[in-house]
CSV table of C-alpha atoms in Angstrom, one decimal:
chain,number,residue,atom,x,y,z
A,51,UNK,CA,-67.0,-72.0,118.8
A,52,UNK,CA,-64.7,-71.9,121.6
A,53,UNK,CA,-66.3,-74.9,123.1
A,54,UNK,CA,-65.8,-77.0,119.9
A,55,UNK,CA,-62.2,-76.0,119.7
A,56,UNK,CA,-61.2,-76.8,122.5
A,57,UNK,CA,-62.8,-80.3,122.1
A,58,UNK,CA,-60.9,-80.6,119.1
A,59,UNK,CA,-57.7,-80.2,121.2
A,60,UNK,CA,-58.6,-83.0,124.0
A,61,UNK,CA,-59.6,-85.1,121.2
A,62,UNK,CA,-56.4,-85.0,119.3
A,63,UNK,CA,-54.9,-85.8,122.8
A,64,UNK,CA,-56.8,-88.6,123.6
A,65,UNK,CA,-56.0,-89.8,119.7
A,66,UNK,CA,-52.3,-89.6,120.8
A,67,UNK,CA,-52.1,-91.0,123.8
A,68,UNK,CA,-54.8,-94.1,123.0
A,69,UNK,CA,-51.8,-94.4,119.6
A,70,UNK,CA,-49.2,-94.0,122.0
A,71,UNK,CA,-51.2,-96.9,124.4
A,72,UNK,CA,-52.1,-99.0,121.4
A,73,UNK,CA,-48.3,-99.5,120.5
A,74,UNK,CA,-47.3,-100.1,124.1
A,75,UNK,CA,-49.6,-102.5,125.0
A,76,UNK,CA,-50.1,-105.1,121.4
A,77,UNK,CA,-46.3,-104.9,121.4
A,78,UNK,CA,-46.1,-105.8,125.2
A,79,UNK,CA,-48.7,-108.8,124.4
A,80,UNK,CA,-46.6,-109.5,120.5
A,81,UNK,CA,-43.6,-110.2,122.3
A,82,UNK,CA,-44.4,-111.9,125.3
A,83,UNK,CA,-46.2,-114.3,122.8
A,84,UNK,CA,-43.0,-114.5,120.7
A,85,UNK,CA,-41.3,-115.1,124.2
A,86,UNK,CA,-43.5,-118.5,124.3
A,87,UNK,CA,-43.2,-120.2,121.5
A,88,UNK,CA,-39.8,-119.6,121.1
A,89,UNK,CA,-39.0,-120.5,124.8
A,90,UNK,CA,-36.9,-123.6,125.3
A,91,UNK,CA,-38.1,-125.9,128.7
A,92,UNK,CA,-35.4,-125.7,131.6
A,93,UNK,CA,-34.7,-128.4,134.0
A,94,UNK,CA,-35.1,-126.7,137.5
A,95,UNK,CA,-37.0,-126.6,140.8
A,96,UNK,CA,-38.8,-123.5,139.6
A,97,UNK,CA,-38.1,-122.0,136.1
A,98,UNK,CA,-40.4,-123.6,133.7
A,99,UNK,CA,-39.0,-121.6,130.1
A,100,UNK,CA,-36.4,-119.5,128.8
A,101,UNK,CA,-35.4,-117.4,126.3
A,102,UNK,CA,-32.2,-115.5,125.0
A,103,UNK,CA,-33.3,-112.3,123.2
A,104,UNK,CA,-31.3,-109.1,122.1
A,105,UNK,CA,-31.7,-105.5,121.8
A,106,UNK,CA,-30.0,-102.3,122.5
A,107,UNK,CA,-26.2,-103.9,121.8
A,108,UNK,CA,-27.5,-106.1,124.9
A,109,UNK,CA,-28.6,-109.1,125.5
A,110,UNK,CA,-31.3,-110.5,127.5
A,111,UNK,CA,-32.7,-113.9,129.2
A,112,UNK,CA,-36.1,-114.4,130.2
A,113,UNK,CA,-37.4,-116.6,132.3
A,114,UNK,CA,-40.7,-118.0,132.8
A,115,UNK,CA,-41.5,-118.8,136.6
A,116,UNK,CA,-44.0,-121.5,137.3
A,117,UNK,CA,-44.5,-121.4,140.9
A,118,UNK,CA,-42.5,-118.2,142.3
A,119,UNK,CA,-42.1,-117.5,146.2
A,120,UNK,CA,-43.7,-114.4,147.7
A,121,UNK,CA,-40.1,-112.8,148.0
A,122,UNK,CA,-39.8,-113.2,144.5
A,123,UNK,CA,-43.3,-111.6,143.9
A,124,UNK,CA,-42.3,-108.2,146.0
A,125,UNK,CA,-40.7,-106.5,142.9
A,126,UNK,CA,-43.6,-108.1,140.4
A,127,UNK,CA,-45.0,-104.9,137.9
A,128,UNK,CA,-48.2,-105.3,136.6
A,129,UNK,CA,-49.2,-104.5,133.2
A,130,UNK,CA,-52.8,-103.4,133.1
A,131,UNK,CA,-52.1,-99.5,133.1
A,132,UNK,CA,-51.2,-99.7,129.4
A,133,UNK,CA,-54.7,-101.4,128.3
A,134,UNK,CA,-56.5,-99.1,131.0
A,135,UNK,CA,-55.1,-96.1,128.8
A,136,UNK,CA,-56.4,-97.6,125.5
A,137,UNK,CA,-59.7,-97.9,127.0
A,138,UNK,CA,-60.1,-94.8,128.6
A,139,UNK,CA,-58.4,-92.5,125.9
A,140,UNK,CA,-60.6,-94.9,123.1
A,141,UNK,CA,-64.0,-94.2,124.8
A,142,UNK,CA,-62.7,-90.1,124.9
A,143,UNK,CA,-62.1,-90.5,121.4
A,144,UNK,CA,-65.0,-92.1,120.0
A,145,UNK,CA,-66.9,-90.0,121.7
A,146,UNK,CA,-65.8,-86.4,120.7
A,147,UNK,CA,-65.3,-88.0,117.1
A,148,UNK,CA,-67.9,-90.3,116.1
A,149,UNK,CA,-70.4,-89.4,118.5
A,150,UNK,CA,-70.3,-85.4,117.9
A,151,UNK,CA,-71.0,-85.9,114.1
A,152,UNK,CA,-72.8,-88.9,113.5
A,153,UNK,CA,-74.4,-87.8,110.3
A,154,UNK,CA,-70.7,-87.5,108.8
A,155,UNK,CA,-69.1,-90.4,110.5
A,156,UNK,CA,-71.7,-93.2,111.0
A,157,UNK,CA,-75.1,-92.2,109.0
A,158,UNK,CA,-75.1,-93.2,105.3
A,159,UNK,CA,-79.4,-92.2,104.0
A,160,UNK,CA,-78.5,-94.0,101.2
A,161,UNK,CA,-78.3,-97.8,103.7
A,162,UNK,CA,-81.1,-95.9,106.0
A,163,UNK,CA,-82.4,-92.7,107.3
A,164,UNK,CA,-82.2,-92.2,111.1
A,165,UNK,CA,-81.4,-89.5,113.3
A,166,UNK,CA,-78.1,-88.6,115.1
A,167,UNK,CA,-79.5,-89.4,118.5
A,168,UNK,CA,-80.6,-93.3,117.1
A,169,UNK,CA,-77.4,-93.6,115.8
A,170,UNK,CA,-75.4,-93.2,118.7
A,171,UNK,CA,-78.1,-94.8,121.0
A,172,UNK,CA,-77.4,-98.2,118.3
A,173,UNK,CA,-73.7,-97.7,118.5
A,174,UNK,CA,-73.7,-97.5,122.4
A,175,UNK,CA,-76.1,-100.8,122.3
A,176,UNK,CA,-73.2,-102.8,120.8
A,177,UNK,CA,-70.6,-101.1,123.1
A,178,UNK,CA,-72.3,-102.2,125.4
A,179,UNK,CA,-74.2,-105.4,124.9
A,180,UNK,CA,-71.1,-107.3,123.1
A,181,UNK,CA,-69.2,-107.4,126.3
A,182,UNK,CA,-72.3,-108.4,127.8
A,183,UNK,CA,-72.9,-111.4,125.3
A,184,UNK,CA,-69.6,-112.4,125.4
A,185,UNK,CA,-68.9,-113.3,129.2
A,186,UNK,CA,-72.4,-114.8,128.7
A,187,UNK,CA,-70.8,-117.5,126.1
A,188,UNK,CA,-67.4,-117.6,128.4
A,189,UNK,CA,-69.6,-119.4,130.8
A,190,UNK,CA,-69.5,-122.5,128.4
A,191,UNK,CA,-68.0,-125.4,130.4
A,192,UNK,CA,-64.1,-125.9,128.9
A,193,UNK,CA,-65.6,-129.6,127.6
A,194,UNK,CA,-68.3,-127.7,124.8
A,195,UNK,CA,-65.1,-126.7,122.1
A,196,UNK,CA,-67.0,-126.3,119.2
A,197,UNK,CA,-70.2,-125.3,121.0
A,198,UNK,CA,-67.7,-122.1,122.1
A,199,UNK,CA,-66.4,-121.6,118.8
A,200,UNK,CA,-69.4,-121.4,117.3
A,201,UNK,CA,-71.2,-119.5,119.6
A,202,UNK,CA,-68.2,-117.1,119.2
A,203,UNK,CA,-68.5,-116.7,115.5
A,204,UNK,CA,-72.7,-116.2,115.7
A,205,UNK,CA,-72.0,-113.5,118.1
A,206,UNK,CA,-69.5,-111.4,116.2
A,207,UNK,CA,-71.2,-112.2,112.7
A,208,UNK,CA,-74.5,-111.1,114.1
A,209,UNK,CA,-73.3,-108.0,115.2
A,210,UNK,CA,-71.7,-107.3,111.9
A,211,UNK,CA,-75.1,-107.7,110.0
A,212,UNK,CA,-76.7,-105.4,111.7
A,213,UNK,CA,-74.2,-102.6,112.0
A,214,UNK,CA,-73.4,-103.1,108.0
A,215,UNK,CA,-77.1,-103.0,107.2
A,216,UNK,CA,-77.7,-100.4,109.1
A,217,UNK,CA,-74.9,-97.9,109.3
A,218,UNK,CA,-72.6,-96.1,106.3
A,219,UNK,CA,-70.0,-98.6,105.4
A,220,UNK,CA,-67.0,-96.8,107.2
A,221,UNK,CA,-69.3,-96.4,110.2
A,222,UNK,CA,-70.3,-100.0,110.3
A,223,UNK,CA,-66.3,-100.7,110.3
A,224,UNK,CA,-65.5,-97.9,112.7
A,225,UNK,CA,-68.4,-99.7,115.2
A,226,UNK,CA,-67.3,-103.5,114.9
A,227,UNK,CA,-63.7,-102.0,115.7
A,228,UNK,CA,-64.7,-100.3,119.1
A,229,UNK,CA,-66.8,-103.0,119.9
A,230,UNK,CA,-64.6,-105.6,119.7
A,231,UNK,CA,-61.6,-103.1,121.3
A,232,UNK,CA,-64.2,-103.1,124.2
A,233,UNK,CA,-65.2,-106.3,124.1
A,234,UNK,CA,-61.4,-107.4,124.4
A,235,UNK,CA,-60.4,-104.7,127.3
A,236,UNK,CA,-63.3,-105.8,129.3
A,237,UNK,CA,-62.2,-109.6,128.9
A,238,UNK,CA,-59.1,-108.8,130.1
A,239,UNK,CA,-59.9,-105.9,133.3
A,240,UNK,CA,-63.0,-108.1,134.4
A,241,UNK,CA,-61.8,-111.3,134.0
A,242,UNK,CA,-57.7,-111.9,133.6
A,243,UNK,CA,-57.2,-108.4,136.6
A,244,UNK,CA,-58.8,-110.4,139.1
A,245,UNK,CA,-57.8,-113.8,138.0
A,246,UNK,CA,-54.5,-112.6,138.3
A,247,UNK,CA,-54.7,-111.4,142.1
A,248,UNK,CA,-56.3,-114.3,143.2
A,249,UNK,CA,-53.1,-116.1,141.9
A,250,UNK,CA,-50.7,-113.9,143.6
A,251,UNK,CA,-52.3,-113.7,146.9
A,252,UNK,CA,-52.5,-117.6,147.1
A,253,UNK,CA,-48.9,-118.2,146.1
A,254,UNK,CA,-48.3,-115.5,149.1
A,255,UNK,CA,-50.0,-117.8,151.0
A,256,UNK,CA,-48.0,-120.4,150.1
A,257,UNK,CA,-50.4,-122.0,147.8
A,258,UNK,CA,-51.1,-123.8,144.5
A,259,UNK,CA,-52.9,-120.8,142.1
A,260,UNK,CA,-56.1,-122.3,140.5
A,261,UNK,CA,-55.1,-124.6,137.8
A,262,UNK,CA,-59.0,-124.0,135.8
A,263,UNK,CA,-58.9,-120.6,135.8
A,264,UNK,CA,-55.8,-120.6,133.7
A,265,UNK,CA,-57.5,-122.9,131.0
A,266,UNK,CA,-60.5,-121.0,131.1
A,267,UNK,CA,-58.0,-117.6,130.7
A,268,UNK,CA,-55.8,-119.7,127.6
A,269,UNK,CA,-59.9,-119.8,125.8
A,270,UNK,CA,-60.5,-116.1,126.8
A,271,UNK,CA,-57.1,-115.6,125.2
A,272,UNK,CA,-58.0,-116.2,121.7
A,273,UNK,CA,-59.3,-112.9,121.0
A,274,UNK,CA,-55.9,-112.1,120.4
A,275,UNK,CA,-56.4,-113.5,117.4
A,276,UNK,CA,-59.0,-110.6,116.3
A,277,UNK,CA,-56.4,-107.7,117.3
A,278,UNK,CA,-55.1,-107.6,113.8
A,279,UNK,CA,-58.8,-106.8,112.2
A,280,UNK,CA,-59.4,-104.2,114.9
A,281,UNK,CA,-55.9,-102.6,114.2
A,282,UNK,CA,-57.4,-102.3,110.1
A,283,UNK,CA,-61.1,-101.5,111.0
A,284,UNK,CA,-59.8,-98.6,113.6
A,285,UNK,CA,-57.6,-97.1,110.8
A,286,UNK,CA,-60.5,-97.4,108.3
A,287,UNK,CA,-60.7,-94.1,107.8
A,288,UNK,CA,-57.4,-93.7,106.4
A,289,UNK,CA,-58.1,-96.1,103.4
A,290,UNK,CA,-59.6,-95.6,100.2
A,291,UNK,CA,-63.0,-96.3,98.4
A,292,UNK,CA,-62.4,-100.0,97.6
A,293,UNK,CA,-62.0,-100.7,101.5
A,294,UNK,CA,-64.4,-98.1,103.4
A,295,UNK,CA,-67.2,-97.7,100.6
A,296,UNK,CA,-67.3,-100.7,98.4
A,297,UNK,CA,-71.0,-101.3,98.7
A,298,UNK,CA,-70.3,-104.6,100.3
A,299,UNK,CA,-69.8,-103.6,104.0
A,300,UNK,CA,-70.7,-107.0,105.9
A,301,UNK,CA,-68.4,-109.2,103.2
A,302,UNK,CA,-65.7,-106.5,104.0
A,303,UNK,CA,-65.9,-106.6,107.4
A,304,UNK,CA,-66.1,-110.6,107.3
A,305,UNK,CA,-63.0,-110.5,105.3
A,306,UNK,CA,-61.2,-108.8,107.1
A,307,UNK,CA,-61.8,-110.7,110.3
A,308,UNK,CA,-61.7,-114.0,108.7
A,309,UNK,CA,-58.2,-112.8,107.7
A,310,UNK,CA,-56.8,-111.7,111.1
A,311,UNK,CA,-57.7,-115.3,112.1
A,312,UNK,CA,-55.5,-116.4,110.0
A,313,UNK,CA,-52.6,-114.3,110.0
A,314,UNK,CA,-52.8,-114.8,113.9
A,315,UNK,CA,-52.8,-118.5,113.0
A,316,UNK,CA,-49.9,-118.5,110.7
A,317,UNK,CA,-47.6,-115.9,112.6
A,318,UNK,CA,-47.8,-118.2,115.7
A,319,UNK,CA,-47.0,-121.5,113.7
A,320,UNK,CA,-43.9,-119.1,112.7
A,321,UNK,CA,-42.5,-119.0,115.5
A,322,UNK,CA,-43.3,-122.0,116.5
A,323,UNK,CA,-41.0,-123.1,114.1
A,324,UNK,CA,-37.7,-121.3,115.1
A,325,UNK,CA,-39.0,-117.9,113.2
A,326,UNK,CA,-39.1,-120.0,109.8
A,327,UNK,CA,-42.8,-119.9,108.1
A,328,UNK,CA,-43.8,-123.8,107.5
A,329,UNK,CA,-43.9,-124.8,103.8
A,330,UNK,CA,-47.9,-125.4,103.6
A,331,UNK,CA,-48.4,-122.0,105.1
A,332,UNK,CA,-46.7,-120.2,102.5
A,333,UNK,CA,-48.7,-122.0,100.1
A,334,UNK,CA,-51.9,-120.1,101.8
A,335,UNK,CA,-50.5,-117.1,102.0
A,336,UNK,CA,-49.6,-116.7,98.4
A,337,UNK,CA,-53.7,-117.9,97.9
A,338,UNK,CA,-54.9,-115.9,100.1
A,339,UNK,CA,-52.9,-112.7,99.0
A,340,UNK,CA,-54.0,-113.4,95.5
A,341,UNK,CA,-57.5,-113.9,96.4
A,342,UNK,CA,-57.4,-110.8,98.3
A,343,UNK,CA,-56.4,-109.2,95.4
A,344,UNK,CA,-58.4,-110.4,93.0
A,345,UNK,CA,-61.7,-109.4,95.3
A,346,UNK,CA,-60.6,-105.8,95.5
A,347,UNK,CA,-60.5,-106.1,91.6
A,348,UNK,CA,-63.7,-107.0,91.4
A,349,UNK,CA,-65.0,-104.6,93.8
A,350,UNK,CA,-63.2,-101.7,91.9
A,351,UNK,CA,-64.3,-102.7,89.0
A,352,UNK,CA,-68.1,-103.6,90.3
A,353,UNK,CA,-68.0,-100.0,92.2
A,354,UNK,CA,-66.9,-98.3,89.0
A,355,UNK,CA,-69.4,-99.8,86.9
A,356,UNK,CA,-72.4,-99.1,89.6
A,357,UNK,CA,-71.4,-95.7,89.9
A,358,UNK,CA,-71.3,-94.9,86.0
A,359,UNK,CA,-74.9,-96.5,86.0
A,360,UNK,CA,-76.2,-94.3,88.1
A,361,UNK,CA,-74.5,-91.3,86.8
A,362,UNK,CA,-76.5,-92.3,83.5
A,363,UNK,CA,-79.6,-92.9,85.4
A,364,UNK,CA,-79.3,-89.8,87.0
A,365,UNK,CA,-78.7,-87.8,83.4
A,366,UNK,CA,-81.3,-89.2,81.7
A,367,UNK,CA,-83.8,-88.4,84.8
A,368,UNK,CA,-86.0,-85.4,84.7
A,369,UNK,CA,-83.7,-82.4,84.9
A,370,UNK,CA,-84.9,-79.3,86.7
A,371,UNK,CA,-82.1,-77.3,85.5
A,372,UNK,CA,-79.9,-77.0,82.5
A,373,UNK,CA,-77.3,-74.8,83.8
A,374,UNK,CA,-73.5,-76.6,83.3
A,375,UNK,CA,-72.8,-78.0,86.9
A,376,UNK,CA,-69.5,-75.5,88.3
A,377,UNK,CA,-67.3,-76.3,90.4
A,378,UNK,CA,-67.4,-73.7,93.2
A,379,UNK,CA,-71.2,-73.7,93.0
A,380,UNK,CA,-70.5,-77.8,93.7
A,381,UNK,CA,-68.2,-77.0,96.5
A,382,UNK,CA,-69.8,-74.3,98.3
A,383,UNK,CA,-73.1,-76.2,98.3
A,384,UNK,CA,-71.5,-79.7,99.3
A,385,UNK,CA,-68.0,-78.7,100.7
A,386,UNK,CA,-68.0,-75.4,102.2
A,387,UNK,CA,-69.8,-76.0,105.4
A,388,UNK,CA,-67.0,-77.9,106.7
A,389,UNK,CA,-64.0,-76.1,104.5
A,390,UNK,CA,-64.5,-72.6,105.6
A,391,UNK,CA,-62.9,-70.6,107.6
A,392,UNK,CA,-65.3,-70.6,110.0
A,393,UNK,CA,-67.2,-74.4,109.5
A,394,UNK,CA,-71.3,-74.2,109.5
A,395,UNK,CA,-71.5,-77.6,110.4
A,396,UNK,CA,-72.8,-79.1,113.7
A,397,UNK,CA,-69.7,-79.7,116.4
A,398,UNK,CA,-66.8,-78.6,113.8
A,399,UNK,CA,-64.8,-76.2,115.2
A,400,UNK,CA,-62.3,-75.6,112.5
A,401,UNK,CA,-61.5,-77.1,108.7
A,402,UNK,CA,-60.4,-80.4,108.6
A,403,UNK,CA,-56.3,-80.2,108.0
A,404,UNK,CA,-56.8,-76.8,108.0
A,405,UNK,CA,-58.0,-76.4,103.8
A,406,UNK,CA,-60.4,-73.5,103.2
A,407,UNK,CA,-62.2,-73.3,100.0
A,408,UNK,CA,-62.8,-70.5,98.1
A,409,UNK,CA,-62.4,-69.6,94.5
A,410,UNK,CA,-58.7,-68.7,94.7
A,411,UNK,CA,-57.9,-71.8,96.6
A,412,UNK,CA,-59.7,-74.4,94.7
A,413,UNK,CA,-56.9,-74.9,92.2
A,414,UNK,CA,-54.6,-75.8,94.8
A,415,UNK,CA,-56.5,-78.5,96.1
A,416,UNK,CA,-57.2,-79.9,92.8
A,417,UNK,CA,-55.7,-83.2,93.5
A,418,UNK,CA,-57.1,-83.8,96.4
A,419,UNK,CA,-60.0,-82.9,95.5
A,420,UNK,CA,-60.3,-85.5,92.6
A,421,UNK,CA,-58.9,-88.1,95.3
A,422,UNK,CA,-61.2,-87.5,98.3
A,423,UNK,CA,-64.6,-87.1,95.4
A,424,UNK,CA,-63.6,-89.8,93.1
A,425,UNK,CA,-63.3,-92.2,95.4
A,426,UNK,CA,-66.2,-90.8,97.7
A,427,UNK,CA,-63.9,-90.1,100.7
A,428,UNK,CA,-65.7,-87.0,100.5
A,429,UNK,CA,-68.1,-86.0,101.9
A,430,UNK,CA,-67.8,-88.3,104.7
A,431,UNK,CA,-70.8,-90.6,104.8
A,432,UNK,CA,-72.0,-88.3,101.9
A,433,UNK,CA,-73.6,-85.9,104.4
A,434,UNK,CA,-74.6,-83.0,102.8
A,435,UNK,CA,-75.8,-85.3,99.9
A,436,UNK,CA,-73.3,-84.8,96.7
A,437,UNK,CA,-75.4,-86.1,93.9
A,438,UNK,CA,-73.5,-88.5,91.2
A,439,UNK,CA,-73.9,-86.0,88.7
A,440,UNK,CA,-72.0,-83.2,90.9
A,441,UNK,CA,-69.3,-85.8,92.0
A,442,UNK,CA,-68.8,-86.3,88.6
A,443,UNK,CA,-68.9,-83.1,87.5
A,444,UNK,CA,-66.5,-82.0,90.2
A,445,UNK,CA,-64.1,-84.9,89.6
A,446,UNK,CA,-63.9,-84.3,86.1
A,447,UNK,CA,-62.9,-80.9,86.5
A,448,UNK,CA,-60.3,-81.2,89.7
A,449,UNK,CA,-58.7,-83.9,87.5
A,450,UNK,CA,-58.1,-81.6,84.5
A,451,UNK,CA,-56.9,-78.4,86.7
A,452,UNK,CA,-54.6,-80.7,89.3
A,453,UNK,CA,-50.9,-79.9,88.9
């Protein structure tokens, strides 16, 4: 017990300082992007762009440096701490989360029955082996565009399939978000680090940095593009039925990346244009924001009407008991192990946001319990196996006693 509680305090840590990382680091990258495309070119023997900016009642120019002399280059700060901290405090994270309850957090029975131990041994295989993959197609000569873009999209797809076919939806989600966090921290400490040095320690030569490595860096580049879906599929867990446990994981998933493509895509023609969105683009926003909405209609609506079927499957089956399904008998055979004072289940050290369950507290929590049930937030990955008759059942009665 003391061991798992004191887990629970490094990962909260780790959860902060990976937020605290997150922030520092896109924003760094968001700005320095902005910075480009709304640079203006500078006659001058050295300066290549600038830009006016303001903030703090202050107001700022910066200027990009093509080819700077090693003076210059004495006070330069590098910027890798910031996505060293994400990856570090990430791995910590996933780790003491994901890793320490796979049956609740990555397992669904329902999509296929393994054990905790294949689970995480699958999970590390993509950790691992996308990173892997991906320097592999990185390797295609600069010439091979669409060869590269294709391979690109295999890769990821493929990796989706398998993770949404085999993993609980919000596991599935959870995975393809580390793995492509990995995927782009590796890109970046194994490839643009040393890249980098090499430049500085020729121009302290006196030299001319190599001009391919920079196109082949301006290709790597574009998984900036993907930040956006990793940002959504991180926070997964956060969201509600219709995102994390539509039934429809690797359409989900594909959505959602499809769409960070494009809001990449759009935000950069943005500011390409002085900070005004082009005409044409708004057009495909408004489409795409209607389509999205129209698909998470559909998969309410398709959810809803699954889940009713199976509720009448499941009361017309062969019943083993007749006894009126209660609510505490629901809760303390599906809830309590992890809402108690002191949690039964494997590597939880105390109740999640601190709610116990018992029969004077129930009431309390009505409303969230009709929330977290009805919308199958709970139990995570349905672990302790709430039948559709119980959730029902225990819906039905949290939504008449909520306040």
């Amino acid at each position: 017990m003391i061991v798992d509680t004191l887990l629970d305090f490094v990962a909260d840590m780790a959860r902060w300082l990976h937020v605290l990382a997150a922030v520092a680091w896109m924003g760094f990258g968001l700005w320095l992007r902005r910075l480009a495309f709304r640079a203006r070119p500078l006659v001058g023997p050295s300066a290549e762009l600038e830009v006016w900016d303001t903030h703090s009642l202050g107001f700022w120019r910066t200027t990009k440096v093509a080819a700077p002399t090693a003076s210059e280059l004495e006070g330069l700060v590098w910027s890798f701490n910031q996505i060293r901290w994400l990856f570090f405090t990430g791995l910590v994270l996933f780790g003491l989360i994901y890793y320490r309850q796979p049956q609740a957090y990555l397992i669904d029975p329902g999509v296929l029955s393994m054990s905790g131990r294949a689970a995480i041994a699958f999970s590390l295989l993509g950790l691992l082996g996308a990173p892997l993959i991906n320097e592999i197609i990185n390797r295609i000569p600069l010439s091979y565009r669409r060869t590269y873009i294709l391979c690109c999209a295999i890769h990821v797809l493929a990796w989706v399939y398998a993770y949404a076919s085999k993993f609980s939806q919000h596991g599935a989600m959870i995975q393809i978000g580390a793995m492509l966090g990995v995927t782009i921290t590796t890109n970046i400490l194994w490839y643009l680090y040393p890249a980098t040095r090499e430049a500085v320690d020729a121009l302290v030569r006196g030299e001319r940095p190599d001009p391919e490595k920079k196109q082949l860096w301006d290709r790597r580049n574009h998984h900036s593009f993907l930040l956006p879906a990793v940002v959504f599929l991180m926070l997964s867990s956060h969201m509600g039925a219709v995102v994390r446990a539509n039934g429809h994981a690797f359409l989900t998933i594909a959505t959602v990346l499809v769409l960070s493509v494009i809001s990449r895509f759009i935000l950069e023609a943005t500011h390409r244009n002085g900070g005004v969105m082009p005409s044409r683009f708004r057009w495909i926003t408004a489409c795409a924001a209607v389509t999205v909405g129209l698909g998470a209609g559909w998969l309410a609506w398709a959810r809803n009407g699954a889940e009713q079927v199976r509720i009448e499957r499941h009361a017309h089956g062969p019943a083993t008991d007749n006894r009126p399904l209660l609510a505490e008998e629901i809760v303390l055979r599906r809830c309590a192990a992890c809402h108690a004072a002191q949690p039964s289940y494997p590597g939880m050290a105390s109740p999640p946001r601190g709610i116990v369950f018992t029969p004077d507290t129930l009431p309390r929590y009505a409303g969230q319990i009709a929330i977290a049930v009805g919308t199958e937030r709970m139990p995570p990955g349905n672990a302790t196996q709430m039948q559709p008759s119980e959730r029902k059942a225990l819906t039905e009665w949290a939504t008449g006693h909520s306040r």
